[in-house]
Coordinates of C-alpha atoms and ligand atoms in Angstrom, one line a residue:
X193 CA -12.7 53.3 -48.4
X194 CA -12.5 51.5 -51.8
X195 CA -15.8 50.6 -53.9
X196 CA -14.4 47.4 -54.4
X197 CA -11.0 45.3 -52.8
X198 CA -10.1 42.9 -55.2
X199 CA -8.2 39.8 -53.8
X200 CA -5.5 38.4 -55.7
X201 CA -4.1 40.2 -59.2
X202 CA -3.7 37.5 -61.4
X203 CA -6.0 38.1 -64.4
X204 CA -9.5 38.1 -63.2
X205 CA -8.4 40.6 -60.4
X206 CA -6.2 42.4 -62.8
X207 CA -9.0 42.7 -65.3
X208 CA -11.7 43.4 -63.0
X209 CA -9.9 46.3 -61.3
X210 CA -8.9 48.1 -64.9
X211 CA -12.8 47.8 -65.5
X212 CA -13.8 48.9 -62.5
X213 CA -11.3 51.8 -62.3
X214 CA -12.2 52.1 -66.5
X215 CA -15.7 52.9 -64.9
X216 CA -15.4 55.6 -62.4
X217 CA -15.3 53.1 -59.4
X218 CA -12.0 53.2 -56.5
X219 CA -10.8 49.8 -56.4
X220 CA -7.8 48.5 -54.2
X221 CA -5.5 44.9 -55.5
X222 CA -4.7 43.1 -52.6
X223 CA -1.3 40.5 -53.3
X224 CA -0.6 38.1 -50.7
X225 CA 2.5 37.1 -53.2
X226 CA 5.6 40.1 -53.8
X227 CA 4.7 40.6 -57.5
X228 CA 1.4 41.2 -59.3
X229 CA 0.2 38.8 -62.2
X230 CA -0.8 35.7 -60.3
X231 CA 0.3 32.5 -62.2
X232 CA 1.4 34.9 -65.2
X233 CA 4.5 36.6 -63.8
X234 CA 7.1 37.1 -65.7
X235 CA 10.6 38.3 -65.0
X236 CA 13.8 38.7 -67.1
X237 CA 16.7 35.8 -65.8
X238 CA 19.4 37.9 -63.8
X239 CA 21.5 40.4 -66.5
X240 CA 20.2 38.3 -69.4
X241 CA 17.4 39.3 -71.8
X242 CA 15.8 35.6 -71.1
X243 CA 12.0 36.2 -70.2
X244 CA 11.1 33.4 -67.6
X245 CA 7.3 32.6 -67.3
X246 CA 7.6 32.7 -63.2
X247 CA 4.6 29.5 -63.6
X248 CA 5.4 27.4 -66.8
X249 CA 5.6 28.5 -69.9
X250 CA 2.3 30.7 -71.0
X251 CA 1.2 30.8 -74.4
X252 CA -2.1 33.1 -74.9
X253 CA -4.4 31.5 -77.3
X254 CA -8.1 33.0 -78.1
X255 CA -10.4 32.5 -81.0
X256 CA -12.5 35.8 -79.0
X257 CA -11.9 38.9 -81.2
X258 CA -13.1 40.9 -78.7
X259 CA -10.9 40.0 -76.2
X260 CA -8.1 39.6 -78.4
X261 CA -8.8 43.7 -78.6
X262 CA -9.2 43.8 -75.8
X263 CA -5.3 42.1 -74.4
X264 CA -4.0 43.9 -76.9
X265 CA -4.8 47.3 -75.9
X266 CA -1.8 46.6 -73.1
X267 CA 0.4 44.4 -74.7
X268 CA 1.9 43.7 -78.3
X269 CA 2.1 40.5 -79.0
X270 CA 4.7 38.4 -81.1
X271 CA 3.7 35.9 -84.2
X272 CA 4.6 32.8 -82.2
X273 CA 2.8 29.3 -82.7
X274 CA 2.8 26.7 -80.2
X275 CA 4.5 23.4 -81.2
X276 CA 5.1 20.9 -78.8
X277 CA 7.1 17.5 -79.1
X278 CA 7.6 14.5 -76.6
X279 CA 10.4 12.6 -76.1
X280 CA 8.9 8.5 -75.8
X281 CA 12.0 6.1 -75.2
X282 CA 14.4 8.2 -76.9
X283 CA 12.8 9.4 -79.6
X284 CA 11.1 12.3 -80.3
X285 CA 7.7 12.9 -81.7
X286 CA 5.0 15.7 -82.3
X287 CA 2.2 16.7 -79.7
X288 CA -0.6 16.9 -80.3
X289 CA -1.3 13.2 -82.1
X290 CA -1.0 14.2 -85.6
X291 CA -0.7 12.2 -88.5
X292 CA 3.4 13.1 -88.4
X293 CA 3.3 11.1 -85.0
X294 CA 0.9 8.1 -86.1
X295 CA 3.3 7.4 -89.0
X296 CA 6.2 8.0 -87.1
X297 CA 5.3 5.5 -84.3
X298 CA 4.3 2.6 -85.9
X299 CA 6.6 3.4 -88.7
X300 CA 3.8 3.7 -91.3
X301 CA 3.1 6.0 -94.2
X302 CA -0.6 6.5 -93.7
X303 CA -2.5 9.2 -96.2
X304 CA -5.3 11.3 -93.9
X305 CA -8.2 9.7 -95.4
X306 CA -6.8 6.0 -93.9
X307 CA -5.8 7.2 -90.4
X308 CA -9.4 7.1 -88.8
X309 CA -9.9 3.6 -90.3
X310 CA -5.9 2.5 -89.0
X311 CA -6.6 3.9 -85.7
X312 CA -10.2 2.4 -85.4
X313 CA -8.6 -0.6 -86.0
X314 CA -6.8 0.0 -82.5
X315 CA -9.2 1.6 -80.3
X316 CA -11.1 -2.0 -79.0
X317 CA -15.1 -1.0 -78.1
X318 CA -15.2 2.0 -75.8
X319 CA -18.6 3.5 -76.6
X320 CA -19.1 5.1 -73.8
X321 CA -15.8 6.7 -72.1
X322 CA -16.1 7.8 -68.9
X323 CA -13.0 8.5 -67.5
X324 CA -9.7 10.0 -69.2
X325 CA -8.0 6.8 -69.9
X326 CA -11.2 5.4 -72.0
X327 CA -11.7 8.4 -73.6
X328 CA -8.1 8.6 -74.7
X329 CA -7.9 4.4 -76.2
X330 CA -11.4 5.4 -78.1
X331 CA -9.4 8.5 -79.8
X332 CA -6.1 6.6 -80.5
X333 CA -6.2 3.3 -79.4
X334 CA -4.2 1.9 -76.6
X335 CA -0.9 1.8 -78.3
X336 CA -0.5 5.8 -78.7
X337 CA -2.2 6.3 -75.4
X338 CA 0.2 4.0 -73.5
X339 CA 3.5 5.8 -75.0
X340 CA 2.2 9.4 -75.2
X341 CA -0.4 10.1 -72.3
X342 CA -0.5 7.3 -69.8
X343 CA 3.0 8.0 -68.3
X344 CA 2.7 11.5 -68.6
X345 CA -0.6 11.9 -67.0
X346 CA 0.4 9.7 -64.3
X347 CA 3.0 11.9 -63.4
X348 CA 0.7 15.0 -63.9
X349 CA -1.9 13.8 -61.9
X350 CA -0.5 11.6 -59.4
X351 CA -2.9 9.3 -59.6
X352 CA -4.2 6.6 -62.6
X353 CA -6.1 7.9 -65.5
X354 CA -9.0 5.8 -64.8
X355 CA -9.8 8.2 -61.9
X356 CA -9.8 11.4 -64.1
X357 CA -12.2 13.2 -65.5
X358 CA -12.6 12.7 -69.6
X359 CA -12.2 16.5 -70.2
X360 CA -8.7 16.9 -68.9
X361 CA -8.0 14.9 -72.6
X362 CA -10.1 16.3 -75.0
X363 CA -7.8 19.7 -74.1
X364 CA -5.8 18.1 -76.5
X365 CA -7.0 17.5 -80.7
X366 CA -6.2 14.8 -82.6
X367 CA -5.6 15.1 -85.9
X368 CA -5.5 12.9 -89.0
X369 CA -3.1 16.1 -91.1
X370 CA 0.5 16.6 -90.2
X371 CA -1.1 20.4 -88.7
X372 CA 0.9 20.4 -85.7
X373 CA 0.0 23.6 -84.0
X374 CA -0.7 22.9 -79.8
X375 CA -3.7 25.3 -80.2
X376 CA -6.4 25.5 -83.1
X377 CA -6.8 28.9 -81.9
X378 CA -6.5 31.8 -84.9
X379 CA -4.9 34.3 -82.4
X380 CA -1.7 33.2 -80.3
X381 CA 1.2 34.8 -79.5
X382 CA 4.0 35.7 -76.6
X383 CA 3.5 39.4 -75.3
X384 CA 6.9 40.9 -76.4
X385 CA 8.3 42.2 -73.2
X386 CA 6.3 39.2 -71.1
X387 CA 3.5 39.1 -69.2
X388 CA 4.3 41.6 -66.1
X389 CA 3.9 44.5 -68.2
X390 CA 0.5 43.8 -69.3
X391 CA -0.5 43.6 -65.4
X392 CA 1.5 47.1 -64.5
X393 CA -0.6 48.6 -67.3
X394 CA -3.9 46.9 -66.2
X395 CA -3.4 48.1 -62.8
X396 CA -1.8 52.0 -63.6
X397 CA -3.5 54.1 -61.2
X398 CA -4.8 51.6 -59.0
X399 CA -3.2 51.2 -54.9
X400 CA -2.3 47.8 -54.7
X401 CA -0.9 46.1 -51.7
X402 CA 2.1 43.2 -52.0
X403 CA 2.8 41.0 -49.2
X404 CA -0.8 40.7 -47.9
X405 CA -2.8 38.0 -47.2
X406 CA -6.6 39.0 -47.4
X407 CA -7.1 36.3 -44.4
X408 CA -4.5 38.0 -42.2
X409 CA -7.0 41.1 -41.5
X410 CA -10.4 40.2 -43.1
X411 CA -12.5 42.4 -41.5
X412 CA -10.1 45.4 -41.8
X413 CA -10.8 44.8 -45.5
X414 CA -14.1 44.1 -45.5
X415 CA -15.1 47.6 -43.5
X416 CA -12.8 49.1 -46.7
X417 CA -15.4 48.0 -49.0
X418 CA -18.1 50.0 -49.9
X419 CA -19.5 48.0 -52.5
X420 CA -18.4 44.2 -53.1
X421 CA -15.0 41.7 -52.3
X422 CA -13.4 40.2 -55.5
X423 CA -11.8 37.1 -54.3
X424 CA -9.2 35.1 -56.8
X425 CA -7.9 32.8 -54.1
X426 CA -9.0 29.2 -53.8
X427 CA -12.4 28.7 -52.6
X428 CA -12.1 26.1 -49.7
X429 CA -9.4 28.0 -48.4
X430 CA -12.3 31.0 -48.3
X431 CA -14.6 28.5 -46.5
X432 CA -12.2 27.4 -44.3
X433 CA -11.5 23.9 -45.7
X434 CA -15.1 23.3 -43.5
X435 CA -16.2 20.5 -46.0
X436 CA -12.4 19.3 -46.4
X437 CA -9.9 20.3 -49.3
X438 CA -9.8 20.0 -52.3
X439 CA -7.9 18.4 -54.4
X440 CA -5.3 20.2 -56.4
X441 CA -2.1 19.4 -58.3
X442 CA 0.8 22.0 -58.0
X443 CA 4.0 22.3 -59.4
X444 CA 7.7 22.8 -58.9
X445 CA 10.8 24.2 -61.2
X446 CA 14.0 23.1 -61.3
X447 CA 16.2 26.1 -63.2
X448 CA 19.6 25.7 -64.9
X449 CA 22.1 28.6 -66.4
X450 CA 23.4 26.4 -69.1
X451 CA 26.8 27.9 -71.7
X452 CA 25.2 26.5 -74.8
X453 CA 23.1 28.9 -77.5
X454 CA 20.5 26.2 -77.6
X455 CA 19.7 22.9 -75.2
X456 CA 17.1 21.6 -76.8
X457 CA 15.9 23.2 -80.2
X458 CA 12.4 24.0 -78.9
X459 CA 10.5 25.8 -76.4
X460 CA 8.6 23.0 -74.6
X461 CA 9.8 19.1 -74.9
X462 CA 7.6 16.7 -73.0
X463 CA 8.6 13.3 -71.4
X464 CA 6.2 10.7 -71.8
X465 CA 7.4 8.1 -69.8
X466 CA 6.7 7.2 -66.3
X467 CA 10.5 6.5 -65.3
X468 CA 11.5 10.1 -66.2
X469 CA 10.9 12.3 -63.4
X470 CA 10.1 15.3 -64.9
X471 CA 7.1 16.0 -67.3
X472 CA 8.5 18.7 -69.7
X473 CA 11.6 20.6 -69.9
X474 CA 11.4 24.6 -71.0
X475 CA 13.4 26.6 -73.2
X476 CA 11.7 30.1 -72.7
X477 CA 14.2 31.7 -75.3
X478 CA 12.4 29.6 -78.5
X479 CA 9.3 31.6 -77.1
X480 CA 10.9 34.8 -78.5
X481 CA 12.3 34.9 -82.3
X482 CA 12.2 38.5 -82.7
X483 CA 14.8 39.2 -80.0
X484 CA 18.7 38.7 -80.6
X485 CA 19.7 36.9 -77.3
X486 CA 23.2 36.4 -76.6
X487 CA 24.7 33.0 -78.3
X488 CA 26.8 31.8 -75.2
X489 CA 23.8 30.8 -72.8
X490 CA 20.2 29.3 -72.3
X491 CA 18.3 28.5 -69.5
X492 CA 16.3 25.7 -69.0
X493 CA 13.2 24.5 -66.6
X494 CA 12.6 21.3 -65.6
X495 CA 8.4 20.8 -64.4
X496 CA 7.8 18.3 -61.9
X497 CA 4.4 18.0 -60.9
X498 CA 3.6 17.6 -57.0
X499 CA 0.5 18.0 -54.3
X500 CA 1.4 21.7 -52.6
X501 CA -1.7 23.0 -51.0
X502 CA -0.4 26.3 -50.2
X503 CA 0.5 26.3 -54.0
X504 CA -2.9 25.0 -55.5
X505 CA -2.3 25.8 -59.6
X506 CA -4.6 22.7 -61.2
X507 CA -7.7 21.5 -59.7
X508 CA -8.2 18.3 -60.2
X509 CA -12.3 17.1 -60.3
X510 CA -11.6 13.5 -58.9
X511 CA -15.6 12.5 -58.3
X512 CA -15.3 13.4 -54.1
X513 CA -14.0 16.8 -55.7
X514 CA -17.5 17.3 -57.7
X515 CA -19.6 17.1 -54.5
X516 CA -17.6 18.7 -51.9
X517 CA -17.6 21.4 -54.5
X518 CA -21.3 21.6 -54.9
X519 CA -21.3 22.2 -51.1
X520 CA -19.1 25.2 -51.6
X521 CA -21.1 26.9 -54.2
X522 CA -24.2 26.4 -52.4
X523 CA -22.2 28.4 -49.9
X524 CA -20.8 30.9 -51.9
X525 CA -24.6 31.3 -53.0
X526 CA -25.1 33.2 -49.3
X527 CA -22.6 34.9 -49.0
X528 CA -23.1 38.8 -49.9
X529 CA -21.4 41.8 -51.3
X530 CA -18.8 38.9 -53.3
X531 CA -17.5 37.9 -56.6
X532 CA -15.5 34.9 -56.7
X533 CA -13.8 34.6 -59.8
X534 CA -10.8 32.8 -61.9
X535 CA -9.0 29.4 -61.9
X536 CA -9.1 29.1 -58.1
X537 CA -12.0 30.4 -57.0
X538 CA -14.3 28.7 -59.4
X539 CA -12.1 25.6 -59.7
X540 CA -12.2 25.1 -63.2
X541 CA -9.4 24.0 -65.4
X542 CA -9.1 27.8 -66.7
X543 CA -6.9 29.0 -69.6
X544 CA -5.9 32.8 -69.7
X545 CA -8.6 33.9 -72.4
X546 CA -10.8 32.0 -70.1
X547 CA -10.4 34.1 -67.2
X548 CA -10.2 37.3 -68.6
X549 CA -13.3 36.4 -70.6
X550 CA -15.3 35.6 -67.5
X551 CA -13.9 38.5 -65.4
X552 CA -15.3 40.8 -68.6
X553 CA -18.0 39.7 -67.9
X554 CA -18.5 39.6 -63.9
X555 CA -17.5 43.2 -64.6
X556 CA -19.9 44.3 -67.5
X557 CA -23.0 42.4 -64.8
X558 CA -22.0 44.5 -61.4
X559 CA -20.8 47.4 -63.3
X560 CA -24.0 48.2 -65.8
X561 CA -21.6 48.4 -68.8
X562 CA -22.5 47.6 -72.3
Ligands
FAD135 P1 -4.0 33.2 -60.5 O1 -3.2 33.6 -61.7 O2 -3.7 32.0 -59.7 O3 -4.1 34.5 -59.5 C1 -4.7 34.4 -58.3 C2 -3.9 35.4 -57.4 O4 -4.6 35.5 -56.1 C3 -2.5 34.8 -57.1 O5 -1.5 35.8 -57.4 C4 -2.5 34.6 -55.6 O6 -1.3 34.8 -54.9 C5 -3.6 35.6 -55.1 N1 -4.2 35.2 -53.8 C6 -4.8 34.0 -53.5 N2 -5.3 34.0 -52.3 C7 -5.0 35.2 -51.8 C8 -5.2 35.8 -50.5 N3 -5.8 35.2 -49.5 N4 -4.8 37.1 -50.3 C9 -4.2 37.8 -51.3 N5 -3.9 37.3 -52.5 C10 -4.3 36.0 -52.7 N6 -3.1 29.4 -69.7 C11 -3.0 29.7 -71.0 O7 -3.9 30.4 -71.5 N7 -2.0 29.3 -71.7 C12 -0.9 28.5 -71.2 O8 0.0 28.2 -71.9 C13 -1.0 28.2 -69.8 N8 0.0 27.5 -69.2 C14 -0.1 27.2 -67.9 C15 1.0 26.5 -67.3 C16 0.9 26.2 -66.0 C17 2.0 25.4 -65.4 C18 -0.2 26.6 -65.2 C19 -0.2 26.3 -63.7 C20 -1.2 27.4 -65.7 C21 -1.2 27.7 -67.1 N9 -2.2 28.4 -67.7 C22 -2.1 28.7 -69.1 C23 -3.4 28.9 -66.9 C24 -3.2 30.3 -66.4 O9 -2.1 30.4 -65.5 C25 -4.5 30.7 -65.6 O10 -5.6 30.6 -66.4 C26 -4.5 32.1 -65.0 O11 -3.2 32.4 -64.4 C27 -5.6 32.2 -63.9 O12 -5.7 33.5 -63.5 P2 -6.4 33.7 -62.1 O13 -6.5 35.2 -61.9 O14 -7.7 33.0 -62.1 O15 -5.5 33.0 -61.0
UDP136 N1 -1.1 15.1 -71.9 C1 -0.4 13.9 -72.1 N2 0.8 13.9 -72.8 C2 1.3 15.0 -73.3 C3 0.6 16.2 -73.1 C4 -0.6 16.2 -72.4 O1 -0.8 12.9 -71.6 O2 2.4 15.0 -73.9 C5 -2.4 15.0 -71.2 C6 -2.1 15.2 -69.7 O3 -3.1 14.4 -69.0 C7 -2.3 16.7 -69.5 C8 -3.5 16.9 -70.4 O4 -3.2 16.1 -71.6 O5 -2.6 17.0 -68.1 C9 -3.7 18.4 -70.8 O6 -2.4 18.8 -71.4 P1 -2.1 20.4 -71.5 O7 -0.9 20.5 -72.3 O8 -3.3 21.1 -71.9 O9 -1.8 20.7 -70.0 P2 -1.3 22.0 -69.2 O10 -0.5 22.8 -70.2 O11 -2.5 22.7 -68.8 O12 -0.4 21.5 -68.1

């Protein structure tokens, strides 16, 4: 018998478990993938000392001192700062919208106190945005939002931006300085040996079971559990699907083994447009300066975004989503002796910080911690 069986050891298992253990408590990771750390696996390319983010590339960003502290207690982290640039008909350009990618689009020399009045000039009357595409023209006008996000998001999100919700955008700043940092986030960095090691440390000391899906034998688990049932897996999945699925967006990697030092010059390139099939293409050695990889090869990932159910990794909060959720949160309201926690679980558009925030803090309420 465990005080708690934790489903799923991504970070808000992972997390909750260390606390639990932290605080006296026997606590058991269930893993119905082969390796721990959920959408944050991380694994080193055959012989090479190329760290591949299993999931896309993962940069952890936090403005949270606390938990800064906290992730740093099983990781070191390196000084890395996200830049991202998007190829747009064969040219390249910085990401986020920055003044370096107003000027270079229109082929301007704009000074930061003239951008908001240049791109106001552009943005038509939106004053009320309620969808992703409006809220994107009344940011930057419909030129910039039809060469850097309408293609893209269209391939994202499989679907036209008019049917997604505003929030998904403002993920993203504009600004009117050439600042060109992805995150405005004061802490940022790649753990030096990747993410798996963080997890391993997280979960020292702690039985945790690969290859087992919590659904297979529910009961079995359940009569495990002395106190509550962490779940991390989706949440209509948990209900059954009895009010439908969801909608989620999942995604697919295509690797390549190339003989060159360097492909691409950069960690993360994005394709803007729609008739490229592919929306970015990684380059997980940029991710890591301080190491001295061997000048002969690279690998490369290309992200295409698809519909996989059995691999849910965004949701999506089309409207229908927003009310069939609301049915399964009324349910989850009944249920007893759970937590359900994380990206999945809770459906929200999560980052890392996010999660580990929120599983802090699931574990501080059951737990009586300070
Ligand atoms: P997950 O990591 O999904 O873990 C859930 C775990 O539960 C999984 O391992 C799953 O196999 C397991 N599970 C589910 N159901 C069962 C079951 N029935 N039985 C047993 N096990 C089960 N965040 C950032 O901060 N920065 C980034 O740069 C970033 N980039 C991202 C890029 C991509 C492409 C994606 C998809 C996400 C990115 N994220 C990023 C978000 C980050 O991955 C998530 O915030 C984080 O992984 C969520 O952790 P979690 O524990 O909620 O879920
Ligand atoms: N986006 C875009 N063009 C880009 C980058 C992002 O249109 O070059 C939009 C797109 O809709 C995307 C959203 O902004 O889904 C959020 O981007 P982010 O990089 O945060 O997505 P993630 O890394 O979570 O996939």
């Amino acid at each position: 018998m465990y005080d708690y069986v934790v489903v799923g050891s991504g970070f808000f298992g992972a997390v909750f478990a260390q606390q639990a253990r932290e605080n006296g408590k026997s606590v058991i990771v269930l893993e119905k993938r082969d390796h721990i750390g959920g959408n944050c696996y991380s694994y080193n390319y055959e012989d090479t000392e190329i760290n591949i983010h299993a999931y896309g590339t993962h940069i952890f960003h936090t403005n949270n001192k606390p938990l800064w502290d906290y992730i740093n207690r099983f990781t070191e982290f390196n000084r890395y700062q996200h830049r991202v640039l998007t190829t747009h008909k064969d040219q390249v350009y910085s990401m986020p919208i920055n003044l370096g990618t107003v000027n270079s689009f229109y082929g301007v020399n704009l000074k930061p106190k003239e951008v908001e009045d240049f791109l106001a000039s552009k943005r038509g009357d939106i004053s009320n945005p309620s969808n992703l595409e409006e809220k994107a023209i009344s940011l930057i006008g419909k030129d910039l939002y039809e060469a850097f996000i309408k293609g893209y998001t269209m391939k994202q999100w499989g679907c036209d931006p008019t049917k997604l919700p505003a929030s998904i955008i403002t993920r993203l700043p504009v600004r009117n300085s050439y600042h060109d940092s992805y995150f405005n986030d004061i802490y940022q960095g790649i753990p030096l040996e990747g993410y798996t090691p963080i997890f391993t440390r997280m979960l020292e000391g702690i039985p945790v079971e690969l290859g087992i899906d919590f659904f297979e034998d529910q009961s079995y688990w359940r009569d495990q559990c002395r106190e509550k049932v962490v779940y991390t897996g989706p949440i209509d999945r948990y209900f059954d699907y009895q009010f439908g699925s969801l909608n989620w967006r999942s995604v697919r990697f295509e690797m390549d083994h190339v003989p060159l030092e360097d492909y691409q010059g950069t960690s993360v390139m994005n394709y803007a447009d729609a008739e490229i099939p592919y929306t970015r293409i990684h380059e997980p050695k940029h991710l890591h300066l301080e190491k001295t990889h061997k000048p002969s090869e690279t690998v490369i990932i290309r992200e295409y975004s698809q519909v996989d159910n059995d691999a849910p990794y965004y949701p999506v909060n089309f409207e229908e989503d927003k009310t069939m959720l609301k049915q399964y949160q009324d349910l989850q309201l009944q249920e007893k002796n759970m937590i359900f926690g994380g990206r999945l679980a809770q459906y929200k558009y999560y980052d890392m910080h996010q999660v580990i925030a929120s599983a802090l803090t699931a574990a501080k309420q059951e737990l009586g911690v300070s």
